[in-house]
Short mmCIF file of C-alpha atoms in Angstrom, two decimals:
data_model
loop_
_atom_site.label_atom_id
_atom_site.label_comp_id
_atom_site.label_asym_id
_atom_site.label_seq_id
_atom_site.Cartn_x
_atom_site.Cartn_y
_atom_site.Cartn_z
CA PRO A 1 23.75 -51.33 -69.87
CA TYR A 2 26.90 -51.32 -70.83
CA THR A 3 29.34 -50.10 -67.95
CA TRP A 4 32.95 -48.18 -68.54
CA PRO A 5 34.97 -45.30 -67.20
CA LEU A 6 34.31 -41.86 -67.63
CA LEU A 7 35.23 -40.09 -70.65
CA ARG A 8 35.96 -36.77 -71.84
CA ARG A 9 33.07 -35.27 -73.65
CA THR A 10 34.58 -35.62 -77.06
CA GLY A 11 37.46 -38.42 -78.66
CA ILE A 12 37.23 -41.86 -79.90
CA VAL A 13 36.21 -44.76 -77.23
CA HIS A 14 37.46 -48.18 -77.73
CA CYS A 15 35.86 -51.70 -77.10
CA CYS A 16 36.64 -55.04 -77.72
CA ALA A 17 33.11 -56.50 -79.29
CA ASN A 18 33.55 -60.65 -79.90
CA GLY A 19 29.34 -60.63 -81.82
CA HIS A 20 27.53 -58.21 -83.23
CA LEU A 21 26.38 -54.37 -83.24
CA ASP A 22 23.63 -53.49 -83.41
CA ASN A 23 23.88 -49.42 -85.79
CA GLN A 24 23.53 -48.31 -82.01
CA PHE A 25 23.61 -48.82 -78.03
CA ARG A 26 23.81 -47.58 -74.25
CA PHE A 27 26.55 -47.19 -71.76
CA THR A 28 26.84 -45.46 -68.39
CA VAL A 29 29.23 -43.35 -66.97
CA GLY A 30 29.40 -42.67 -63.97
CA PRO A 31 25.86 -40.85 -63.44
CA ILE A 32 25.49 -39.37 -67.05
CA LEU A 33 23.92 -40.77 -69.41
CA VAL A 34 25.99 -41.10 -72.85
CA SER A 35 23.30 -42.41 -75.87
CA ILE A 36 26.14 -43.65 -78.89
CA VAL A 37 24.53 -43.38 -82.37
CA LEU A 38 27.32 -44.63 -85.39
CA SER A 39 28.78 -42.41 -88.08
CA ALA A 40 30.47 -44.44 -88.63
CA MET A 41 33.06 -47.62 -88.16
CA ALA A 42 36.40 -49.56 -88.91
CA TRP A 43 36.68 -53.11 -86.92
CA THR A 44 38.78 -55.77 -86.86
CA PRO A 45 37.24 -58.56 -84.62
CA THR A 46 39.57 -57.52 -81.87
CA ALA A 47 38.35 -54.56 -82.01
CA VAL A 48 36.02 -51.12 -82.97
CA ILE A 49 36.86 -47.69 -83.60
CA LEU A 50 33.31 -45.33 -83.01
CA PHE A 51 33.18 -41.54 -84.14
CA CYS A 52 30.29 -40.68 -81.68
CA VAL A 53 27.91 -38.10 -81.37
CA TRP A 54 27.57 -37.25 -76.94
CA THR A 55 24.55 -36.79 -75.82
CA PHE A 56 24.23 -36.50 -72.55
CA ILE A 57 21.86 -36.50 -70.28
CA GLU A 58 22.68 -35.83 -65.75
CA CYS A 59 21.34 -38.22 -63.48
CA THR A 60 20.12 -38.33 -60.34
CA GLU A 61 21.95 -39.69 -57.51
CA THR A 62 20.38 -39.73 -53.32
CA GLN A 63 21.89 -41.57 -49.85
CA VAL A 64 20.02 -43.71 -47.80
CA VAL A 65 20.77 -44.55 -44.47
CA CYS A 66 19.17 -48.17 -43.04
CA THR A 67 18.12 -49.28 -39.31
CA PHE A 68 19.75 -52.85 -39.76
CA SER A 69 17.28 -55.15 -39.74
CA GLU A 70 14.60 -52.56 -40.23
CA ASP A 71 13.33 -51.99 -43.99
CA CYS A 72 14.53 -49.73 -45.88
CA VAL A 73 13.37 -47.67 -48.71
CA LEU A 74 15.65 -46.14 -52.02
CA GLN A 75 13.69 -42.66 -52.96
CA CYS A 76 13.22 -43.47 -57.50
CA SER A 77 10.03 -40.82 -59.05
CA PHE A 78 10.66 -40.49 -62.90
CA LYS A 79 7.39 -38.60 -65.71
CA ALA A 80 4.61 -41.34 -65.66
CA ALA A 81 3.57 -41.78 -69.83
CA GLY A 82 2.39 -45.67 -69.47
CA GLU A 83 4.23 -49.37 -70.60
CA GLU A 84 7.22 -48.27 -67.74
CA VAL A 85 9.28 -50.91 -67.74
CA ILE A 86 11.87 -50.78 -63.62
CA GLN A 87 14.82 -52.66 -62.34
CA TRP A 88 16.37 -52.22 -60.33
CA THR A 89 20.26 -52.88 -60.40
CA PHE A 90 23.16 -53.97 -57.43
CA THR A 91 26.31 -53.16 -57.95
CA HIS A 92 29.19 -55.39 -59.39
CA LYS A 93 25.72 -57.39 -59.51
CA GLU A 94 24.54 -59.21 -63.18
CA ASP A 95 20.98 -60.44 -61.64
CA PRO A 96 19.09 -57.49 -60.60
CA VAL A 97 17.18 -56.61 -57.81
CA HIS A 98 13.51 -56.39 -58.95
CA THR A 99 12.34 -55.98 -61.98
CA TYR A 100 8.98 -55.14 -63.10
CA TYR A 101 6.98 -54.47 -66.75
CA HIS A 102 3.37 -56.01 -68.06
CA ASP A 103 2.15 -53.47 -64.81
CA ALA A 104 4.33 -56.79 -63.46
CA ASP A 105 6.49 -58.31 -61.01
CA HIS A 106 8.92 -60.59 -62.54
CA LEU A 107 11.92 -61.92 -60.08
CA GLU A 108 12.33 -64.47 -61.39
CA HIS A 109 16.39 -63.92 -62.01
CA GLN A 110 16.73 -62.09 -59.28
CA ASP A 111 19.33 -62.01 -56.89
CA GLN A 112 18.98 -64.76 -54.54
CA ARG A 113 20.57 -62.68 -51.26
CA PHE A 114 17.28 -60.18 -52.12
CA LYS A 115 14.74 -63.67 -52.66
CA GLY A 116 12.07 -62.50 -50.39
CA ARG A 117 13.19 -58.25 -49.34
CA THR A 118 11.73 -56.36 -51.43
CA SER A 119 8.51 -54.42 -54.05
CA LEU A 120 8.04 -52.35 -55.04
CA PHE A 121 4.79 -49.21 -54.65
CA ASN A 122 2.96 -51.10 -56.51
CA ASP A 123 -0.36 -48.75 -56.62
CA LEU A 124 1.18 -45.86 -57.28
CA ILE A 125 3.71 -47.15 -59.37
CA ARG A 126 1.78 -45.28 -62.72
CA ALA A 127 1.77 -41.64 -60.03
CA GLY A 128 5.69 -41.66 -61.32
CA ASN A 129 6.95 -43.44 -57.75
CA ALA A 130 9.35 -46.96 -58.91
CA SER A 131 10.76 -46.76 -54.71
CA LEU A 132 11.43 -50.11 -54.03
CA ARG A 133 11.70 -50.92 -50.42
CA LEU A 134 14.32 -53.97 -48.76
CA ARG A 135 13.31 -55.37 -46.43
CA ASN A 136 15.83 -56.97 -43.24
CA SER A 137 18.45 -54.64 -44.31
CA ASN A 138 21.42 -56.00 -43.50
CA ILE A 139 25.01 -55.50 -43.51
CA GLN A 140 25.48 -57.00 -47.52
CA ASP A 141 22.80 -55.10 -48.94
CA ILE A 142 26.05 -51.12 -48.63
CA GLY A 143 26.45 -50.45 -51.58
CA ARG A 144 25.30 -48.32 -54.75
CA TYR A 145 22.03 -49.74 -56.44
CA HIS A 146 21.04 -48.66 -60.10
CA CYS A 147 16.62 -47.80 -60.52
CA TYR A 148 16.85 -47.82 -64.48
CA ILE A 149 12.76 -46.08 -65.86
CA SER A 150 12.02 -46.81 -69.47
CA ASN A 151 8.51 -45.74 -70.68
CA ASN A 152 6.77 -43.40 -73.28
CA ASN A 153 8.18 -40.95 -72.65
CA GLY A 154 11.78 -42.43 -73.05
CA GLU A 155 14.42 -43.95 -70.54
CA GLN A 156 15.25 -41.97 -66.46
CA ASN A 157 18.02 -43.52 -64.80
CA SER A 158 19.00 -43.05 -61.78
CA TRP A 159 20.90 -44.26 -58.75
CA VAL A 160 20.97 -44.61 -54.56
CA ASN A 161 23.77 -44.93 -52.61
CA VAL A 162 23.37 -46.95 -49.48
CA GLU A 163 24.29 -47.04 -45.82
CA VAL A 164 23.74 -49.60 -42.80
CA HIS A 165 24.03 -48.50 -40.07
CA ALA A 166 22.53 -50.50 -36.39
CA PRO A 167 21.97 -48.12 -33.80
CA ILE A 168 24.20 -48.85 -29.82
CA GLN A 169 21.39 -50.27 -27.74
CA SER A 170 23.28 -50.42 -23.95
CA VAL A 171 26.37 -49.78 -22.74
CA GLY A 172 27.28 -51.99 -20.00
CA ILE A 173 29.47 -51.19 -17.06
CA GLU A 174 30.86 -53.89 -14.02
CA MET A 175 33.64 -53.88 -11.55
CA MET A 176 36.00 -57.76 -11.90
CA GLY A 177 39.11 -57.71 -9.76
CA ASP A 178 41.12 -54.52 -10.50
CA GLU A 179 39.41 -54.03 -13.18
CA VAL A 180 36.43 -51.72 -14.73
CA ASN A 181 34.96 -52.54 -17.89
CA CYS A 182 32.92 -51.57 -20.36
CA SER A 183 31.31 -53.27 -23.02
CA SER A 184 28.61 -52.37 -25.85
CA GLN A 185 26.34 -55.28 -28.79
CA GLY A 186 24.71 -55.32 -31.98
CA ILE A 187 27.26 -51.86 -33.53
CA TYR A 188 27.80 -50.74 -37.13
CA PRO A 189 30.12 -49.76 -37.89
CA ALA A 190 32.81 -49.90 -34.96
CA PRO A 191 32.52 -47.78 -31.76
CA ARG A 192 34.36 -45.39 -29.89
CA VAL A 193 35.15 -45.65 -26.16
CA SER A 194 36.26 -42.98 -24.43
CA TRP A 195 37.07 -43.02 -20.32
CA ILE A 196 37.19 -40.23 -17.33
CA THR A 197 36.79 -39.95 -13.63
CA ASP A 198 35.32 -38.02 -11.35
CA PRO A 199 37.16 -36.32 -10.16
CA PRO A 200 39.60 -36.88 -12.32
CA THR A 201 42.42 -37.83 -13.68
CA GLN A 202 45.51 -37.93 -15.46
CA SER A 203 44.96 -39.39 -18.70
CA ASP A 204 48.28 -41.14 -18.00
CA MET A 205 47.34 -42.95 -15.54
CA LEU A 206 43.72 -44.33 -16.86
CA LYS A 207 45.37 -46.77 -19.65
CA ASP A 208 42.46 -48.23 -21.46
CA SER A 209 43.09 -51.37 -23.53
CA THR A 210 39.92 -52.32 -26.03
CA GLN A 211 38.98 -54.18 -28.01
CA THR A 212 36.19 -55.14 -30.94
CA SER A 213 35.06 -57.65 -33.18
CA ALA A 214 32.40 -58.54 -35.47
CA ASP A 215 29.84 -61.15 -35.72
CA PRO A 216 29.17 -63.46 -38.49
CA ARG A 217 26.35 -61.04 -39.06
CA GLY A 218 29.24 -58.59 -39.37
CA LEU A 219 27.90 -56.14 -36.24
CA TYR A 220 29.77 -54.88 -33.52
CA SER A 221 30.93 -56.07 -30.53
CA VAL A 222 32.90 -53.49 -28.42
CA GLN A 223 34.66 -54.27 -24.99
CA SER A 224 37.47 -52.05 -22.92
CA ARG A 225 37.82 -52.35 -19.64
CA VAL A 226 40.66 -49.51 -16.90
CA ARG A 227 42.16 -50.59 -13.95
CA ILE A 228 41.13 -49.74 -10.63
CA LEU A 229 43.26 -47.04 -9.73
CA ASP A 230 44.04 -46.14 -5.45
CA ASN A 231 41.54 -46.97 -3.06
CA ILE A 232 38.57 -48.63 -4.70
CA SER A 233 36.17 -46.26 -4.07
CA ASP A 234 38.69 -43.13 -4.86
CA HIS A 235 37.16 -42.00 -8.75
CA THR A 236 33.76 -42.77 -10.60
CA TYR A 237 34.67 -44.35 -13.59
CA VAL A 238 32.45 -43.54 -16.44
CA CYS A 239 33.01 -44.99 -20.42
CA SER A 240 31.07 -43.58 -23.46
CA VAL A 241 30.50 -45.11 -26.22
CA THR A 242 30.46 -43.15 -29.43
CA SER A 243 29.01 -44.31 -33.48
CA ALA A 244 31.70 -43.43 -35.83
CA ASP A 245 29.62 -40.75 -37.25
CA GLY A 246 29.29 -38.96 -33.97
CA THR A 247 25.19 -39.16 -33.67
CA GLN A 248 25.21 -41.14 -31.25
CA GLU A 249 26.59 -41.15 -27.91
CA TRP A 250 25.92 -43.24 -24.78
CA THR A 251 27.18 -42.97 -21.07
CA THR A 252 27.22 -45.45 -17.74
CA SER A 253 28.90 -44.62 -15.33
CA LEU A 254 29.94 -46.54 -11.21
CA ARG A 255 30.89 -45.87 -7.86
CA GLN A 256 31.25 -49.04 -5.73
CA GLN A 257 31.18 -48.22 -1.69
CA GLU A 258 31.01 -50.02 1.55
CA ILE A 259 29.60 -48.82 4.18
CA ASN A 260 29.22 -50.40 8.51
CA SER A 261 26.02 -49.92 9.32
CA VAL A 262 24.31 -51.13 12.57
CA ASN A 263 22.50 -54.33 13.37
CA ASP A 264 20.31 -53.13 14.79
CA GLY A 265 17.63 -52.96 10.88
CA SER A 266 17.91 -49.26 9.79
CA ALA A 267 20.01 -47.27 7.38
CA ILE A 268 21.31 -44.67 4.43
CA ILE A 269 22.71 -45.64 1.72
CA PRO A 270 24.03 -42.51 0.26
CA CYS A 271 23.80 -42.21 -3.80
CA ILE A 272 25.14 -39.41 -5.91
CA ALA A 273 24.54 -38.68 -8.35
CA LEU A 274 27.05 -36.96 -10.83
CA ARG A 275 27.59 -32.97 -11.18
CA THR A 276 26.95 -34.02 -15.41
CA PHE A 277 24.10 -36.58 -15.75
CA ASN A 278 20.87 -34.19 -16.72
CA LEU A 279 18.29 -35.04 -14.14
CA HIS A 280 15.05 -33.94 -16.18
CA ASN A 281 14.04 -37.53 -17.60
CA PHE A 282 15.24 -39.67 -15.35
CA THR A 283 14.25 -42.41 -13.12
CA LEU A 284 15.58 -43.75 -10.04
CA THR A 285 16.34 -47.35 -9.56
CA TRP A 286 16.89 -49.32 -5.49
CA THR A 287 18.33 -53.42 -5.74
CA PHE A 288 18.72 -55.51 -3.37
CA ILE A 289 21.64 -58.06 -4.00
CA ARG A 290 22.68 -61.56 -1.77
CA ALA A 291 23.46 -64.53 -3.29
CA ASN A 292 23.24 -63.83 -7.16
CA LYS A 293 19.64 -62.99 -5.95
CA SER A 294 17.91 -59.73 -6.13
CA GLU A 295 15.25 -57.78 -5.87
CA VAL A 296 13.69 -54.12 -7.16
CA ILE A 297 13.39 -52.30 -4.16
CA LEU A 298 11.67 -49.15 -4.98
CA THR A 299 11.92 -46.63 -7.66
CA PHE A 300 11.28 -43.18 -8.69
CA ASP A 301 10.33 -40.68 -11.43
CA SER A 302 10.79 -37.49 -11.97
CA LEU A 303 8.07 -37.17 -14.23
CA THR A 304 5.29 -37.81 -12.30
CA LYS A 305 6.92 -37.69 -8.88
CA GLN A 306 6.08 -40.76 -8.06
CA THR A 307 7.56 -43.94 -5.94
CA VAL A 308 6.88 -46.93 -5.76
CA GLY A 309 8.02 -50.13 -3.28
CA HIS A 310 7.91 -53.56 -3.90
CA GLY A 311 7.62 -55.58 -0.69
CA THR A 312 8.84 -52.63 2.00
CA SER A 313 6.98 -49.60 3.12
CA GLN A 314 9.92 -48.81 5.25
CA ALA A 315 12.89 -48.36 2.31
CA LYS A 316 11.70 -44.45 2.16
CA VAL A 317 14.16 -41.75 -0.27
CA ASP A 318 12.61 -37.98 -0.01
CA PRO A 319 11.80 -37.03 -3.32
CA ASP A 320 12.59 -33.60 -3.37
CA GLN A 321 16.02 -34.35 -2.18
CA VAL A 322 16.78 -37.24 -5.19
CA LEU A 323 15.22 -33.79 -7.51
CA SER A 324 18.08 -32.48 -6.60
CA GLY A 325 20.16 -36.00 -7.62
CA ASN A 326 20.62 -37.22 -4.34
CA GLY A 327 18.54 -40.62 -4.76
CA SER A 328 20.13 -41.84 -0.83
CA LEU A 329 17.87 -44.85 0.30
CA TRP A 330 16.02 -45.25 4.00
CA LEU A 331 15.73 -48.72 5.83
CA GLN A 332 13.89 -48.63 8.76
CA ASN A 333 13.93 -52.40 10.73
CA THR A 334 14.80 -53.80 7.50
CA ALA A 335 18.26 -53.45 5.77
CA GLN A 336 20.23 -56.85 5.58
CA ALA A 337 24.08 -57.20 4.47
CA GLY A 338 24.46 -57.20 0.44
CA THR A 339 24.51 -55.41 -2.12
CA TYR A 340 22.26 -52.25 -2.92
CA THR A 341 22.82 -50.51 -5.22
CA CYS A 342 21.56 -47.84 -6.99
CA SER A 343 20.60 -47.02 -11.19
CA PHE A 344 19.84 -43.61 -12.41
CA SER A 345 18.95 -43.26 -15.72
CA ALA A 346 17.46 -41.83 -18.76
CA PHE A 347 18.23 -41.89 -22.46
CA GLN A 348 22.21 -43.12 -23.24
CA ILE A 349 23.02 -42.18 -20.21
CA GLN A 350 23.24 -43.86 -16.79
CA HIS A 351 24.56 -43.98 -13.10
CA LEU A 352 24.92 -47.53 -11.16
CA VAL A 353 26.64 -46.87 -6.89
CA HIS A 354 27.43 -50.58 -5.50
CA THR A 355 26.85 -49.85 -2.53
CA HIS A 356 28.57 -53.05 0.21
CA VAL A 357 26.53 -53.10 3.02
CA LYS A 358 28.53 -55.09 6.05
CA LEU A 359 26.10 -54.81 9.64
CA THR A 360 28.21 -55.22 13.23
CA PRO A 361 26.68 -56.24 15.87
CA ALA A 362 23.88 -54.06 18.20
CA ARG A 363 24.77 -53.77 22.36
CA LYS A 364 22.05 -55.84 24.23
CA LYS A 365 20.19 -52.95 26.55
CA GLU A 366 18.95 -54.22 29.52
CA SER A 367 15.52 -53.57 30.12
CA GLY A 368 13.78 -52.09 34.11
CA GLY A 369 12.04 -55.48 34.53
CA ASN A 370 16.20 -57.01 33.92
CA ARG A 371 17.37 -54.80 36.42
CA SER A 372 14.47 -55.22 39.01
CA ARG A 373 15.05 -59.40 38.72
CA LEU A 374 18.79 -58.78 39.11
CA GLY A 375 17.81 -57.18 42.24
CA VAL A 376 16.17 -58.90 43.85
CA ILE A 377 18.08 -61.68 43.05
CA LEU A 378 21.87 -60.14 44.49
CA ALA A 379 19.11 -59.32 47.59
CA VAL A 380 18.16 -62.56 48.87
CA ILE A 381 21.43 -64.26 48.47
CA ALA A 382 22.76 -61.34 50.69
CA VAL A 383 20.73 -62.57 53.17
CA LEU A 384 21.62 -66.33 52.12
CA VAL A 385 24.70 -65.29 53.17
CA LEU A 386 24.36 -63.10 56.09
CA LEU A 387 22.08 -66.40 57.46
CA ILE A 388 24.96 -68.37 56.42
CA ALA A 389 27.30 -66.54 58.71
CA GLY A 390 25.44 -65.79 61.01
CA MET A 391 24.74 -69.71 61.81
CA MET A 392 28.03 -70.38 61.59
CA ILE A 393 29.13 -67.52 64.51
CA MET A 394 26.48 -69.09 66.77
CA TYR A 395 27.86 -73.07 66.21
CA ALA A 396 31.16 -71.62 66.65
CA ARG A 397 30.37 -70.10 69.63
CA ARG A 398 28.59 -73.09 71.34
CA ARG A 399 31.96 -75.55 70.47
#
């Protein structure tokens, strides 16, 4: 079919013709099928003036959002009548996306971008289903698709506008030098990033620098950073990444602190969830990092209310306190210098607390046995001193 600009429903159509014209032909105007029947004609080698009888048939147009790298179905239905011809085409492309006739697929002239990625529901065609399955959706699939049906009932046209979204999968946050960095990858369309702190700060103090870039697949990565305010442990930094259509928002927050602990193996490491954290269906995880090696200490599941220890039974949390947002860790005889990380994690939200633990030497306590031995030694020394002094006095008198 010919695709022409939108025209008024009555009037004269001018077109260029380089070859033979049949007495009847068709062209598509937006979502309307226009049949033109030639009733009179005057033409030159370069132009044809058509006096037309207009017949308008409204056509359907739908929207579909596909998920990047997943299969997607473009709906198209019709009234079955036998001898079906089905052709799917893509906007401004000459080669078809998928062609079906004589009860079989015919893909000899298929657009190369769709090779091996399309199929019809062949067992449902006789029931009036001409829907197209598009495998491994990608950004280049975005556009307008035309579903053309011809059978013993006549012809039918419908259009499907396809969008492809790559949803946010995760958001990372970390402190590097005097900045807090927030990042996410593999998103389409490009997302938005916003920052707040707890306790709140004035917006002009929390200035962010955000960079967005696309990879060869067309997916976006976003990196945003803010400078640390005042003392590093004064604020919790909260980064939110929101999808372009506003249907997704992932939030991650980070607090960093230091504590000094006496080197006797025992310590309590505080971890309090943000007030905005939804304390339903979450997981608390404690990890220990030293010399760039990370090991899980324990995990707590809010649904089962069970704590699973990893490697030591001397690390504990209070389940009732955890359910109220207090995930503080009690270490008995196992505290080490290094970084302890507390993570409250739920769907699309995470709160992290990094605690750097420094150990100070404990004072040595003298036991009762040591004091007894010290007393004996001092007594012996005193006796020896007295004996030596007595002998020296006697020697002096004899002289």
